[in-house]
Short mmCIF file of C-alpha atoms and ligand atoms in Angstrom, two decimals:
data_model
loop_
_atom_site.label_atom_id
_atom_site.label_comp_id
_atom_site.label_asym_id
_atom_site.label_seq_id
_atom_site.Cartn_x
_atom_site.Cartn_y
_atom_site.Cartn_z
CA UNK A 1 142.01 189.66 109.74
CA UNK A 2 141.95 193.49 110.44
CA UNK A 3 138.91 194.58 112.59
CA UNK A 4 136.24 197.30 111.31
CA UNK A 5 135.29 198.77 114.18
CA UNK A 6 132.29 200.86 113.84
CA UNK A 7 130.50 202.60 116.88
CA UNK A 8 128.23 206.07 117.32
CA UNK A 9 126.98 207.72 120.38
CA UNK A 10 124.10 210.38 120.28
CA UNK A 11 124.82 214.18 120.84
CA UNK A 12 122.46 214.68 123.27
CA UNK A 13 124.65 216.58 125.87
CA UNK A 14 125.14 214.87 129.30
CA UNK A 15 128.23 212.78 128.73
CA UNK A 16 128.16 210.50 131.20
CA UNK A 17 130.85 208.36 133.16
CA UNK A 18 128.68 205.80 132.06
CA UNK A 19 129.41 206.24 128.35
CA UNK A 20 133.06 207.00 129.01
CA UNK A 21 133.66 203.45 130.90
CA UNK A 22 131.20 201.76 128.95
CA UNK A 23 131.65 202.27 125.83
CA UNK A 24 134.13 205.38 124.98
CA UNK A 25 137.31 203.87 127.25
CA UNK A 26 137.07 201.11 124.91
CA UNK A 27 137.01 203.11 121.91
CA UNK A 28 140.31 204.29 122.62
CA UNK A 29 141.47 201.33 123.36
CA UNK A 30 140.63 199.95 120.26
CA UNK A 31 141.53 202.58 118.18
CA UNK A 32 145.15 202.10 120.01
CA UNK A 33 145.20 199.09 117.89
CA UNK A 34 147.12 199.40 114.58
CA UNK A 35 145.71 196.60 113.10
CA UNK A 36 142.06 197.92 114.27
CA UNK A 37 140.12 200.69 111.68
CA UNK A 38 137.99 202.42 113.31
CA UNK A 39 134.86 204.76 112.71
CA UNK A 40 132.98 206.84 115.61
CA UNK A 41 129.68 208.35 113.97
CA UNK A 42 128.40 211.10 116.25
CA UNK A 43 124.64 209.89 115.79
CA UNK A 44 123.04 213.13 115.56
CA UNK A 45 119.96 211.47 113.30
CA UNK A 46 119.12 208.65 116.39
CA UNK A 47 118.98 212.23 118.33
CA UNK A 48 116.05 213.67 116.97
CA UNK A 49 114.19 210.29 118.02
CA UNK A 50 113.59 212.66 120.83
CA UNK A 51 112.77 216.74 120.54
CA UNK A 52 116.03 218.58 119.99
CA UNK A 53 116.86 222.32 119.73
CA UNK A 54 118.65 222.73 116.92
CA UNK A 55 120.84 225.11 118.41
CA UNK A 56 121.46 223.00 121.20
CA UNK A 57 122.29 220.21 119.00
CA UNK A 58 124.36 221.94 116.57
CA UNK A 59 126.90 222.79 119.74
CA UNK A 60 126.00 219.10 121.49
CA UNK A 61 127.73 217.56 118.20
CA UNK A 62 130.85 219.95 118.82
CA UNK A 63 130.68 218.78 122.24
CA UNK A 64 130.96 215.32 121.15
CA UNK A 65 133.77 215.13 118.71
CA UNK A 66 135.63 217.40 121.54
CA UNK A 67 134.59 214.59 124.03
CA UNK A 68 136.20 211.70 121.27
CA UNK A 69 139.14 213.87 121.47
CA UNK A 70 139.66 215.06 124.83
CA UNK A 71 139.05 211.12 125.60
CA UNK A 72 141.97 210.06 123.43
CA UNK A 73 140.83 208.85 119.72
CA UNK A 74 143.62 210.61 117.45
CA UNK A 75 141.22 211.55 114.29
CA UNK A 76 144.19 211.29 111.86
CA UNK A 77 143.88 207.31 112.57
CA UNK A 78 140.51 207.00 113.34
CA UNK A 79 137.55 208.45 111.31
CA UNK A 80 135.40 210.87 113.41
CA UNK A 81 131.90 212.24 111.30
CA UNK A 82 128.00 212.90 112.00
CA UNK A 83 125.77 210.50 110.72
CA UNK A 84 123.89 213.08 109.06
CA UNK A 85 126.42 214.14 106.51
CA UNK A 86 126.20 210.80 104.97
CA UNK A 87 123.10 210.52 103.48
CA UNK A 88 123.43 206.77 102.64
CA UNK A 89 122.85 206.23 106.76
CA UNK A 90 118.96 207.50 105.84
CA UNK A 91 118.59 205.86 102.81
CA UNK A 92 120.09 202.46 104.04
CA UNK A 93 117.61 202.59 107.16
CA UNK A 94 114.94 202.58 104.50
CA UNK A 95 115.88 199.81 102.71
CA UNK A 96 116.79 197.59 105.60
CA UNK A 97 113.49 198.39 107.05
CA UNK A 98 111.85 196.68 104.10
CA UNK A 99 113.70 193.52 105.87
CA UNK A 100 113.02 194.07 109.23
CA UNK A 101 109.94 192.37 110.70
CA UNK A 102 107.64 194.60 112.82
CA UNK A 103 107.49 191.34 115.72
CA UNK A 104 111.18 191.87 116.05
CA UNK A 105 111.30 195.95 116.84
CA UNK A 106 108.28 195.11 118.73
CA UNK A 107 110.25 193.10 121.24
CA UNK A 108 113.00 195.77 121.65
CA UNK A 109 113.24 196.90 125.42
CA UNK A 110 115.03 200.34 124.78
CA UNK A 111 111.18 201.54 122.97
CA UNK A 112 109.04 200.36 125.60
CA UNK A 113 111.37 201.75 128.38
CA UNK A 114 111.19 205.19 126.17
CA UNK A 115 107.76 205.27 124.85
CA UNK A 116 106.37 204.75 128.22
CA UNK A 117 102.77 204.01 128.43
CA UNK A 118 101.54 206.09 125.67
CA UNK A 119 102.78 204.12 122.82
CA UNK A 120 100.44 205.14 120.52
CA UNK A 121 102.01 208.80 120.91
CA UNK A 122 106.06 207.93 120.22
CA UNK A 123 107.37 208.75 116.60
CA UNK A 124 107.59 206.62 114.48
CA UNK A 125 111.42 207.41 114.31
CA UNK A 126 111.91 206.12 118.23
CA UNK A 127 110.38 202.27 116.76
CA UNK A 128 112.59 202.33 113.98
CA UNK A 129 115.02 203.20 115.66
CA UNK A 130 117.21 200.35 115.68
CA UNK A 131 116.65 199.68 111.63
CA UNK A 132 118.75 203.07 111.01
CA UNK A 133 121.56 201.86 113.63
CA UNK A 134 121.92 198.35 111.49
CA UNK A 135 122.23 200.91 108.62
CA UNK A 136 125.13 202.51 110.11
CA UNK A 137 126.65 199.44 111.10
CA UNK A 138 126.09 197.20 108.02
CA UNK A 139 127.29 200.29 105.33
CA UNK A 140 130.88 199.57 106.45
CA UNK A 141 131.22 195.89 106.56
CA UNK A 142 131.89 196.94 110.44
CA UNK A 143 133.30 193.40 111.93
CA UNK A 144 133.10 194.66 115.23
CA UNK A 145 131.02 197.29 117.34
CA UNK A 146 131.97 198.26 120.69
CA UNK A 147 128.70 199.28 123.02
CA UNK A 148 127.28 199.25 126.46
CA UNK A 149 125.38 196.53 127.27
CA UNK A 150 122.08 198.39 126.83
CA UNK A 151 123.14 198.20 123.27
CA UNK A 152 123.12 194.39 122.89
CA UNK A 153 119.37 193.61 122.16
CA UNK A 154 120.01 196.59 119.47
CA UNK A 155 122.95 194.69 117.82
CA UNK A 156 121.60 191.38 117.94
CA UNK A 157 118.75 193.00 115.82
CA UNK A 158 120.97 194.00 113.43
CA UNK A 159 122.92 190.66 112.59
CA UNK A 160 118.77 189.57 111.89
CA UNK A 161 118.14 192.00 109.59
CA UNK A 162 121.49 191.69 107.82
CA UNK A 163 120.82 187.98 107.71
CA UNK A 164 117.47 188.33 106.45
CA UNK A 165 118.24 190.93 103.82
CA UNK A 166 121.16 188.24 102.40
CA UNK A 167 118.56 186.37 102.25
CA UNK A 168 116.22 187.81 100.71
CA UNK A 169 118.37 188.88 97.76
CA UNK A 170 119.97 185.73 97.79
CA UNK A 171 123.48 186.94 98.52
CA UNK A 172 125.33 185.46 101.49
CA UNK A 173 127.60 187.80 103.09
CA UNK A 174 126.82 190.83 101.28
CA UNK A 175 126.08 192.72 104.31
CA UNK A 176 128.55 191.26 106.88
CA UNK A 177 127.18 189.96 110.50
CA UNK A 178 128.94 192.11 112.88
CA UNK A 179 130.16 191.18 116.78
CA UNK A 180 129.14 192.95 119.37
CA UNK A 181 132.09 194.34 121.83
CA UNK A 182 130.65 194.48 125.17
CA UNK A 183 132.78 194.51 128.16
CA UNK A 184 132.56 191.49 130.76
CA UNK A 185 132.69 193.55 133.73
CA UNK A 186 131.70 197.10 134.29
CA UNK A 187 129.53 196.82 131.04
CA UNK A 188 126.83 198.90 132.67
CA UNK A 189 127.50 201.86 135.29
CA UNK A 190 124.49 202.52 137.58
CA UNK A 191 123.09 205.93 138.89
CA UNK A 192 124.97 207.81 142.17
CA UNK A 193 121.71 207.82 143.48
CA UNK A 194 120.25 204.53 142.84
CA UNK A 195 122.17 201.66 142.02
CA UNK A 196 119.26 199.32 140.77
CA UNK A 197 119.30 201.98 137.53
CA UNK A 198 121.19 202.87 134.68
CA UNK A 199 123.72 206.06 135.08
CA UNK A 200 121.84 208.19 132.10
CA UNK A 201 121.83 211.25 130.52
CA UNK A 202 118.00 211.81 130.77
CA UNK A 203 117.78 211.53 134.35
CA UNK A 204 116.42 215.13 136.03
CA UNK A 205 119.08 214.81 138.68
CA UNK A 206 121.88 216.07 137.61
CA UNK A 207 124.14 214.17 141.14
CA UNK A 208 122.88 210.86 139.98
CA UNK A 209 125.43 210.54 137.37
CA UNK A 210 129.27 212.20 136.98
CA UNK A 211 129.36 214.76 133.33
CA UNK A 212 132.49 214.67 131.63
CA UNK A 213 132.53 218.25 131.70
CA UNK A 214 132.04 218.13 135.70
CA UNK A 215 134.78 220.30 137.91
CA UNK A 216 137.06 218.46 140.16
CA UNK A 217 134.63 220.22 142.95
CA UNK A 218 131.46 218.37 141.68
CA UNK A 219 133.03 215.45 141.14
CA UNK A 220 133.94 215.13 144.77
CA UNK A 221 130.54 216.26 145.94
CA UNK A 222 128.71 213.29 144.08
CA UNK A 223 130.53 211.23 145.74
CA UNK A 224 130.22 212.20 148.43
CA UNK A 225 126.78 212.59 148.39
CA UNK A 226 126.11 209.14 146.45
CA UNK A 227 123.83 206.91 148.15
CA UNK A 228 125.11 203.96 149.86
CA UNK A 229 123.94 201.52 152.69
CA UNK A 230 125.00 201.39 156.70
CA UNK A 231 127.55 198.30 156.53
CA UNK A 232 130.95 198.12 155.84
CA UNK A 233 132.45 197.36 152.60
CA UNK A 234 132.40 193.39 152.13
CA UNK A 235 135.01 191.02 151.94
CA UNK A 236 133.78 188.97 149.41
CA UNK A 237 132.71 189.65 145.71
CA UNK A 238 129.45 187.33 146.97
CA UNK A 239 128.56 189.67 149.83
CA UNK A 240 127.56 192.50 147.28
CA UNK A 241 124.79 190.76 145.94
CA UNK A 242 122.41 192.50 147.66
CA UNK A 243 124.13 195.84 148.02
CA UNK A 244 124.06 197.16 144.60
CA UNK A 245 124.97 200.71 145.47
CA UNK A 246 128.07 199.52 146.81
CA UNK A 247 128.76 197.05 144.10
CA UNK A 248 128.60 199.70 141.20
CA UNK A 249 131.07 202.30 143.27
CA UNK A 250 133.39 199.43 143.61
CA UNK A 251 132.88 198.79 139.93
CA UNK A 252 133.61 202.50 138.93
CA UNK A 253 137.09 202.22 141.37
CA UNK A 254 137.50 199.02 139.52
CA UNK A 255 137.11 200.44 136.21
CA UNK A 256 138.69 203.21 136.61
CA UNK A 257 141.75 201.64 137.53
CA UNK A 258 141.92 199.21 135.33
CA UNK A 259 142.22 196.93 137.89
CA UNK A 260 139.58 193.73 138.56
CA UNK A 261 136.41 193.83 141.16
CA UNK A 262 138.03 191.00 142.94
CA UNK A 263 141.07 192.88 144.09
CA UNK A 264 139.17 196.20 144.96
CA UNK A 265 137.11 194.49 146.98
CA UNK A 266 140.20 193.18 148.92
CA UNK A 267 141.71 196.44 149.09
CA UNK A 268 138.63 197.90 150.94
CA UNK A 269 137.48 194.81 153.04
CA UNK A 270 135.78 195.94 156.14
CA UNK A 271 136.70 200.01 155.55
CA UNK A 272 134.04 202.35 155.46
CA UNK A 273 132.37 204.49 152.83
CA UNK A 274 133.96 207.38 154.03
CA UNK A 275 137.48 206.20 153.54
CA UNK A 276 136.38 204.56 150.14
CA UNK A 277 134.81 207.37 148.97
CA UNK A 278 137.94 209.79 149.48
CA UNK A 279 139.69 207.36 147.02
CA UNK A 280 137.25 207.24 144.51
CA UNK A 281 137.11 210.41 144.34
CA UNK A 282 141.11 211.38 144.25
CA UNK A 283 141.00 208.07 141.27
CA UNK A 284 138.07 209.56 139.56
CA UNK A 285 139.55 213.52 139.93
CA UNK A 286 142.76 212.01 138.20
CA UNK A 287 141.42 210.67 135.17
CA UNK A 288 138.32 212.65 134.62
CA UNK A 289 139.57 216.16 135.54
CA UNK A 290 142.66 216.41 132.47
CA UNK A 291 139.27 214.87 129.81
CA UNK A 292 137.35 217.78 131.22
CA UNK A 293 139.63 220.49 130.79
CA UNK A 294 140.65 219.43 127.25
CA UNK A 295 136.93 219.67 126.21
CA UNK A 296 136.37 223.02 127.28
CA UNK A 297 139.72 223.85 125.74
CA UNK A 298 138.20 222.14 122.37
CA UNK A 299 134.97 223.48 122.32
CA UNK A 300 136.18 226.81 121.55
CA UNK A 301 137.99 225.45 118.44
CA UNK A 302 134.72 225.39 116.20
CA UNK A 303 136.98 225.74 113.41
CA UNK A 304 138.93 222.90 114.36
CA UNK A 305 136.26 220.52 115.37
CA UNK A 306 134.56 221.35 112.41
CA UNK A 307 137.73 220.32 110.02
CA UNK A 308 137.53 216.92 111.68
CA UNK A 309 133.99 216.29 110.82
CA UNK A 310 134.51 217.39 106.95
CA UNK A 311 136.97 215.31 106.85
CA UNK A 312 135.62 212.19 108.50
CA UNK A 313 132.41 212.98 106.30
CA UNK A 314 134.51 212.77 102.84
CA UNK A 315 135.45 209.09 103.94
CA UNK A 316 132.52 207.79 105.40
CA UNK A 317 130.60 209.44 102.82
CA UNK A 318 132.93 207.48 100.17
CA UNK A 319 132.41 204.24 101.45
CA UNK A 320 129.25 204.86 102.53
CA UNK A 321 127.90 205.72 99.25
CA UNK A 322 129.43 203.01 97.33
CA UNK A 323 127.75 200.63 99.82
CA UNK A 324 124.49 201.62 99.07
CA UNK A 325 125.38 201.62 95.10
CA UNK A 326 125.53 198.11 96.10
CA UNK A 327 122.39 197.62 97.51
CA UNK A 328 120.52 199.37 94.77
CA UNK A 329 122.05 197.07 92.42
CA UNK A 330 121.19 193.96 93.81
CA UNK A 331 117.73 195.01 95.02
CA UNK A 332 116.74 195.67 90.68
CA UNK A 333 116.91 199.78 90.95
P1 AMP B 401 124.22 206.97 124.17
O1 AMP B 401 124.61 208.08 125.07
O2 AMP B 401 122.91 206.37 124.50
O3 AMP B 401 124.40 207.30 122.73
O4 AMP B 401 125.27 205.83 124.50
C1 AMP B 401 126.60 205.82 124.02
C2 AMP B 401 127.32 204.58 124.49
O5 AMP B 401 127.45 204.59 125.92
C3 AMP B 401 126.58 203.27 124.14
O6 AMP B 401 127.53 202.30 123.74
C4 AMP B 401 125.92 202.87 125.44
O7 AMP B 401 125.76 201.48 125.54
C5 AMP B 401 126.94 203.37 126.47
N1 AMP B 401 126.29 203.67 127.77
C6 AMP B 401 125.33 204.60 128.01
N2 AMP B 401 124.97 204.62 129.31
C7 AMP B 401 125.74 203.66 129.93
C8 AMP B 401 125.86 203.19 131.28
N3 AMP B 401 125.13 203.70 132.27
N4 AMP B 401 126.75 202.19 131.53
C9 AMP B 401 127.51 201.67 130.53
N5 AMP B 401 127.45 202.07 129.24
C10 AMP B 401 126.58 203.05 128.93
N1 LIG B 402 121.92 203.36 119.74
C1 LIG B 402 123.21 203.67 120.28
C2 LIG B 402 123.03 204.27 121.70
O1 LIG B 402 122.04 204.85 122.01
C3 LIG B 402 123.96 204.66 119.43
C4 LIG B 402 124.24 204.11 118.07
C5 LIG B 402 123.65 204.49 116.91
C6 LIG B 402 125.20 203.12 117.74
N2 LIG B 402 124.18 203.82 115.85
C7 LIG B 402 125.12 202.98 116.33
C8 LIG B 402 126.08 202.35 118.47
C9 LIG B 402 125.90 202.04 115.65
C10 LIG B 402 126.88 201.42 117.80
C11 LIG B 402 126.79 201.28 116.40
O2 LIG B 402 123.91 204.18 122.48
#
């Protein structure tokens, strides 16, 4: 069976190491795959969960689809749009969220960790978040969706609702239960500056995370500056239990070279950050430094990145829209 891969990431600036080995590295892996088709959403709708400036956002989808690009997803096999160019995504999210069950967005971690302690003062859009996502999942028939693994509670939602919605209409697979794609190792990159956190675009400081559009010069000053402890590196994968800042730089070496924690850990066995670091660094420079400079190049090709979203809109939009058809069908419209 052909995959449907469906995945979106928000256009909230910040590109992150985190979402490159997380989730994006992956992406292009996937879309490598000729039996694989593929869809990346730019989800510029889940943005405005949180204020936006629409100017800001306008050049932070650019920035995106530049960022697909630059990373290696060839938009004339993959399909590359923003969410809100397909106006089923909206319209889906409404009618799913007749399905969903307040007690199960309740339990969602992501909200609580956003919303903070004044709950009563979120938008309504941040709790329903996860309703509009299952949209944009279940429209395609998407068998598979690559994520991070802050992302699984999210997914695992949305094979409920899609159950639940069969369900209720008394159609089994009409909406198809997805997989989630989430990778066994490295699933989830931790901040420079803590390693007990997630790497994320929010964070104030800007050194606690590596941008995709960093320079080979900051790139080498996180590092450098990125907080570790006073021991050695370890000699065991064991021995980094309770080290975590050194267990998520090994991951990134790890990740980065494709190569397993196990056998970066022997490589550095008793060296010291120092030493480690100036590797990381020259492995980081390597692969991150060529992505950078093709965004910048991209981002002054409006026209160009702008062909590439018209066009992924026209297909998404056609299956998209048929989807919904569908669903208005079966639910007596
Ligand atoms: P977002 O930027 O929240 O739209 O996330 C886009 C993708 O990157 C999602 O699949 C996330 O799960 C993934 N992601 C974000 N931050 C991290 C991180 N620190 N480590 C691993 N994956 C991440
Ligand atoms: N919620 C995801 C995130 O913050 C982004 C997203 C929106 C997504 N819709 C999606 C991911 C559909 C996968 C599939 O990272």
């Amino acid at each position: 069976m052909n995959k449907k891969i469906f995945s979106g990431v928000q256009p909230t600036g910040n590109l992150h190491l985190g979402n490159y080995l997380g989730a994006i590295k992956n992406f292009v892996k996937l879309s490598n795959d000729k039996e694989n088709e593929c869809i990346f959403c730019v989800v510029d709708l889940h943005a405005i969960t949180t204020k936006q400036d629409p100017k800001e956002l306008r050049n932070n989808i650019r920035e995106t689809v530049a960022t697909f690009i630059a990373c290696g997803i060839n938009p004339e096999k993959s399909i590359i749009f923003n969410q809100s160019s397909v106006p089923a995504h909206s319209e889906a999210a409404w009618l799913l969220s007749c399905s969903a069950r307040m007690g199960w967005l309740n339990r969602m971690t992501q909200f609580k960790e956003k919303a903070g302690k004044n709950k009563e003062k979120a938008s309504i859009g941040l709790f329903s978040y996860p309703v509009l996502m299952a949209a944009d999942i279940l429209l395609y028939d998407s068998t598979h969706v690559p994520v991070g693994e802050d992302q699984k509670q999210h997914l695992e939602l949305c094979r409920d609702i899609a159950q639940k919605f069969n369900n209720d209409y008394g159609i089994d697979e009409f909406l198809k239960i997805p997989e989630p794609l989430i990778q066994k190792e490295f699933s989830r990159i931790m901040s420079l500056k803590d390693g007990t956190r997630k790497m994320s675009k929010s964070e104030l400081s800007d050194s606690s995370r590596i941008n995709l559009t960093d320079d080979k010069d900051s790139i080498v000053n996180k590092i450098k500056k990125a907080k570790t402890d006073t021991l050695p590196l370890p000699s065991t994968i064991d021995q980094l239990i309770e080290r975590p800042e050194a267990k998520n730089l090994l991951g990134i070496y790890s990740s980065i070279t494709d190569t397993t924690l196990d056998k970066s850990v022997d490589e550095f066995k008793g060296k010291n950050f120092s030493e480690f670091k100036e590797n990381l660094s020259q492995v980081l420079v390597e692969k991150i430094d060529p992505i950078t400079k093709e965004i910048k190049r991209l981002i002054y090709d409006k026209g160009f990145l702008d062909e590439i979203l018209f066009d992924g809109h026209k297909k998404a939009n056609k299956i998209a829209s048929e989807k919904v058809k569908k669903m208005h069908k079966l639910m007596g419209f």
